[in-house]
Short mmCIF file of C-alpha atoms in Angstrom, two decimals:
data_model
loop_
_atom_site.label_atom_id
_atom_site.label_comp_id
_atom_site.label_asym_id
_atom_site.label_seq_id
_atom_site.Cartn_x
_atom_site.Cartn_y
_atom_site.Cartn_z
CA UNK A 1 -0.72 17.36 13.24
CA UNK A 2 -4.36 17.58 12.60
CA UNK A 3 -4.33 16.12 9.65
CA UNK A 4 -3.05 13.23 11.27
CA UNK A 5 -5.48 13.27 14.01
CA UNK A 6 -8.60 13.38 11.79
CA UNK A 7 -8.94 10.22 9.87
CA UNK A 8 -10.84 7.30 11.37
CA UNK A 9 -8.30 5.05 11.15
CA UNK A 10 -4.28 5.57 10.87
CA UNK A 11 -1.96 3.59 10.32
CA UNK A 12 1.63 3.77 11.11
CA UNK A 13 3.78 1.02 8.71
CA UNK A 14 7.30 0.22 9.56
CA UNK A 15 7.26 1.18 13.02
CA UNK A 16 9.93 0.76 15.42
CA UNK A 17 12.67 0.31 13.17
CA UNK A 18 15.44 2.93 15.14
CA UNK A 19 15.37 5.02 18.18
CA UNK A 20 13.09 7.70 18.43
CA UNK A 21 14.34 11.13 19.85
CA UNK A 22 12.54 12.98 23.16
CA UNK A 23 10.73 14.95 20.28
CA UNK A 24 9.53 12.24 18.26
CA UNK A 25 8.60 9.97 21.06
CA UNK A 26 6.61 13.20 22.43
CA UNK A 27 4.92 13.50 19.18
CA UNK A 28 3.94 10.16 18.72
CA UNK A 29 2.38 10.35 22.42
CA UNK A 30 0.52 13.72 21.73
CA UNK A 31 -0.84 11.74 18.04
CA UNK A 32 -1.64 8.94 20.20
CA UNK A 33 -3.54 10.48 22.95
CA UNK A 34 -5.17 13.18 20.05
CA UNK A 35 -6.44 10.25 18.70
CA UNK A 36 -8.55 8.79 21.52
CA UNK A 37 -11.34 6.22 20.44
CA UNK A 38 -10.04 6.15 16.59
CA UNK A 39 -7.92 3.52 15.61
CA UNK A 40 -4.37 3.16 14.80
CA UNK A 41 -2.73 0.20 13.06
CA UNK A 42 1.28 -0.39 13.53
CA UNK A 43 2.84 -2.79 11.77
CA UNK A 44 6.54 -3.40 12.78
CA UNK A 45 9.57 -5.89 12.42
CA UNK A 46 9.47 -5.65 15.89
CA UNK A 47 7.41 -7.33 18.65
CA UNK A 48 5.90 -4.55 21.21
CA UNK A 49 8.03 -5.63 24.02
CA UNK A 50 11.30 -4.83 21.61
CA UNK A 51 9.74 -1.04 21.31
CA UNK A 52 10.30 0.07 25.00
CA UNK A 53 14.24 1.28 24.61
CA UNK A 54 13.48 2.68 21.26
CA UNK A 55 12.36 5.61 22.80
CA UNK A 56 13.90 8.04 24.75
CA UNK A 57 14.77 7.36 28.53
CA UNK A 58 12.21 9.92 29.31
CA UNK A 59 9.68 8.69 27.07
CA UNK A 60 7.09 5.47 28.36
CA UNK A 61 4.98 5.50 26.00
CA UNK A 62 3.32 2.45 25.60
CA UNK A 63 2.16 2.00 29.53
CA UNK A 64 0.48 5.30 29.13
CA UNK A 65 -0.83 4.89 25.73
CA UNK A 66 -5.01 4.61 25.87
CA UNK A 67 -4.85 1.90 23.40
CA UNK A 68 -4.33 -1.67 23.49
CA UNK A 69 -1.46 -2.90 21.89
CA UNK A 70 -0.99 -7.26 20.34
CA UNK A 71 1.64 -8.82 18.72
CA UNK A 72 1.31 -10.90 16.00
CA UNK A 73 3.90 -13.44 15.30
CA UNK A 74 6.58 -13.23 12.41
CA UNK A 75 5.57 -15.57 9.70
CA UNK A 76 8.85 -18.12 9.61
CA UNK A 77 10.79 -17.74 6.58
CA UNK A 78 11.71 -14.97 4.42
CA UNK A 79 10.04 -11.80 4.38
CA UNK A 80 8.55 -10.06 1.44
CA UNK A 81 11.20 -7.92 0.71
CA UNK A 82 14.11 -10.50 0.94
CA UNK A 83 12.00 -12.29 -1.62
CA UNK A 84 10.53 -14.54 0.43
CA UNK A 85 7.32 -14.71 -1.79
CA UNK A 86 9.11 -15.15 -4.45
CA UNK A 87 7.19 -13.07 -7.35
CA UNK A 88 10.25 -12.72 -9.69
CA UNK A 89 9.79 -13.87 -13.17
CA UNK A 90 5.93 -14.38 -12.69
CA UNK A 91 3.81 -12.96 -15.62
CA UNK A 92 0.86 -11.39 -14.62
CA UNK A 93 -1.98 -10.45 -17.55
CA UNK A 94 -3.92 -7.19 -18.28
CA UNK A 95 -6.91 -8.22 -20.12
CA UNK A 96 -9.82 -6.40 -20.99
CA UNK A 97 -12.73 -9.23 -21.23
CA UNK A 98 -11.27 -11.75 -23.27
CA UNK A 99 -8.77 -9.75 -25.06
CA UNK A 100 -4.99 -9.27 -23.48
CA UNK A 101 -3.59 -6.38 -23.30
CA UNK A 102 -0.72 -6.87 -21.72
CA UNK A 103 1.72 -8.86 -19.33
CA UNK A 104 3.60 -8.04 -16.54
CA UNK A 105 6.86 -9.91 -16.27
CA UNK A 106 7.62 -9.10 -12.28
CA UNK A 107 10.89 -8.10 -11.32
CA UNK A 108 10.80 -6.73 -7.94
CA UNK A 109 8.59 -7.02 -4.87
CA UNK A 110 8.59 -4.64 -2.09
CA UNK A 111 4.97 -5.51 -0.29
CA UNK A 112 2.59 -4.29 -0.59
CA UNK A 113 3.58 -3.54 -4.67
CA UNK A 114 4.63 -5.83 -7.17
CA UNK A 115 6.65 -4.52 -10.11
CA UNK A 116 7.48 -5.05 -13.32
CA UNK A 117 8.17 -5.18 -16.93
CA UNK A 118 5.22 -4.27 -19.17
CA UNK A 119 4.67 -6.03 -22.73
CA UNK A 120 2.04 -4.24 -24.21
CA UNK A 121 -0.37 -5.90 -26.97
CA UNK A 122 -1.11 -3.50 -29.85
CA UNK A 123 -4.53 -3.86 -28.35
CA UNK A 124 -3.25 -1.81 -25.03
CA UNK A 125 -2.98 1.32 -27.18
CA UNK A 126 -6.74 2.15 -26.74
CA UNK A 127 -6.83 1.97 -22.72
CA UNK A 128 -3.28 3.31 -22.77
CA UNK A 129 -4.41 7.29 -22.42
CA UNK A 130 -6.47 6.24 -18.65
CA UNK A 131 -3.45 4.94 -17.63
CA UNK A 132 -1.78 8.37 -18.64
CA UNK A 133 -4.57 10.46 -17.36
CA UNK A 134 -4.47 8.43 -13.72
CA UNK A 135 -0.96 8.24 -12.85
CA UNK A 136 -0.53 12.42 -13.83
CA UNK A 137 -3.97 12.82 -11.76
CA UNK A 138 -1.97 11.13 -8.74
CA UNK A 139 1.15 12.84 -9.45
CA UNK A 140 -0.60 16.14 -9.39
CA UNK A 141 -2.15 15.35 -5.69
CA UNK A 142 -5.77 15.44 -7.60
CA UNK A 143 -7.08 12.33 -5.28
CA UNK A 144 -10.75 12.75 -6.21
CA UNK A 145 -10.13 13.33 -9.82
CA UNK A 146 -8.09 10.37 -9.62
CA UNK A 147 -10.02 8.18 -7.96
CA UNK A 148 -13.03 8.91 -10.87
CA UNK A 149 -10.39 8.20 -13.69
CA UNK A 150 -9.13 5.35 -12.35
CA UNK A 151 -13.05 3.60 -11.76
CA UNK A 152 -12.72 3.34 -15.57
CA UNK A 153 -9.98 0.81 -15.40
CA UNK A 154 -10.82 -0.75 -12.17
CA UNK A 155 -14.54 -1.09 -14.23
CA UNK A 156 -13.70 -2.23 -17.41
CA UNK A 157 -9.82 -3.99 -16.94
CA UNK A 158 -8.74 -7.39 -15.01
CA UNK A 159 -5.41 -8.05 -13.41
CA UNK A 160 -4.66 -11.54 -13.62
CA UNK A 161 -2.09 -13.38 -11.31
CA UNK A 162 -0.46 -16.66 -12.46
CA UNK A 163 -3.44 -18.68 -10.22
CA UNK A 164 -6.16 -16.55 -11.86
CA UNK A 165 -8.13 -12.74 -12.04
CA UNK A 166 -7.83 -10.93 -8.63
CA UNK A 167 -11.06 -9.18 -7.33
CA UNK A 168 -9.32 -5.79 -7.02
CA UNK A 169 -5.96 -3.71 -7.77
CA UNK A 170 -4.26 -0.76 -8.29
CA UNK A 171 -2.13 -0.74 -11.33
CA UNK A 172 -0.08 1.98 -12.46
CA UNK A 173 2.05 1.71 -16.28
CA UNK A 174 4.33 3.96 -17.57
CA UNK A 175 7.27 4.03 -19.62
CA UNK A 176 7.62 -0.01 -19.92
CA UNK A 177 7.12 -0.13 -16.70
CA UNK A 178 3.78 -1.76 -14.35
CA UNK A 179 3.42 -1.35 -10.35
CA UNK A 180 0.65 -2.61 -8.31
CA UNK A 181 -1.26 -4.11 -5.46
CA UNK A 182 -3.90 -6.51 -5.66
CA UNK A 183 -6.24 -7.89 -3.02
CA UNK A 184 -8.02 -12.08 -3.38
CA UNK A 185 -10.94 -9.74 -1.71
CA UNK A 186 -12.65 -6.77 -2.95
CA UNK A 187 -11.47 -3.28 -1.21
CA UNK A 188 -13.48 -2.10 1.67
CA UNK A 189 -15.52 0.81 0.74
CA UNK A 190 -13.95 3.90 2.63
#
């Protein structure tokens, strides 16, 4: 659990989405209370007021939580992950000034991450070893030796959506295959 407590902000995606256990709901009050003065982000399918009988009978959470708690509204429509967004068949380009490297021919959103076929450009062979060296970094739980190997293609590489470059991403390829996020904004320096 300290792990958990420690960071400055946490953040706690798909909240809400069955009933907790005594246990759980316990925990999650002990992480909440731990946490005092730090921040915690939920995001949920669920409006606040729909989290009460989620946990157990035993458990009121949110009235004794030291936080304050808002609700955003749904956005109307589809979500991301019914397709919503509609991504599917978009070609997205790797390029590394003026030269492509690649394309991404998106098959599959789950948001945050886009994914896709990659079509590589003989030209892709010479950036193709960072891309190796990154994602086995990753896989190996080597963050900060990651996070140096992958400044070289965040540095030198552009992502480019269908409307134009993106200011930042995180793009894993492997095997014929390409998965990333992307931001219109650069990432907040942690």
């Amino acid at each position: 659990m300290r792990e958990i407590v420690r960071p400055d902000l946490l953040i706690l995606d798909d909240f809400a989405m069955r009933q907790m256990t005594a246990p759980q709901a316990d925990d999650l009050y002990e992480l909440i209370s731990e946490r005092q003065g730090r921040s915690v982000i939920i995001t949920s399918n669920r409006a606040p007021s729909e989290w009460y009988p989620l946990f157990s009978s035993s458990m009121a959470l949110l009235p004794r939580c030291p936080c304050r708690v808002r609700g955003y509204p749904a956005t109307p429509g589809e979500g991301w992950r019914a397709g919503g967004m509609r991504f599917e068949g978009e070609v997205w380009r790797l390029m590394r000034q003026e030269d492509l490297l690649g394309e991404i021919v998106i098959d599959e959103a789950d948001f945050p991450w886009l994914n896709g076929r990659f079509v590589p450009t003989p030209t892709f062979g010479d950036v193709k070893p960072w891309f190796d060296e990154s994602l086995a970094l990753l896989e190996a739980e080597e963050y900060e030796r990651f996070d140096d190997s992958y400044d070289q293609i965040a540095d030198t590489l552009s992502l480019v959506a269908p409307s134009g470059p993106v200011a930042e991403f995180l793009l894993h390829i492997s095997d014929g295959r390409a998965w990333f996020r992307w931001s219109d904004e650069p990432f907040d320096e942690v």
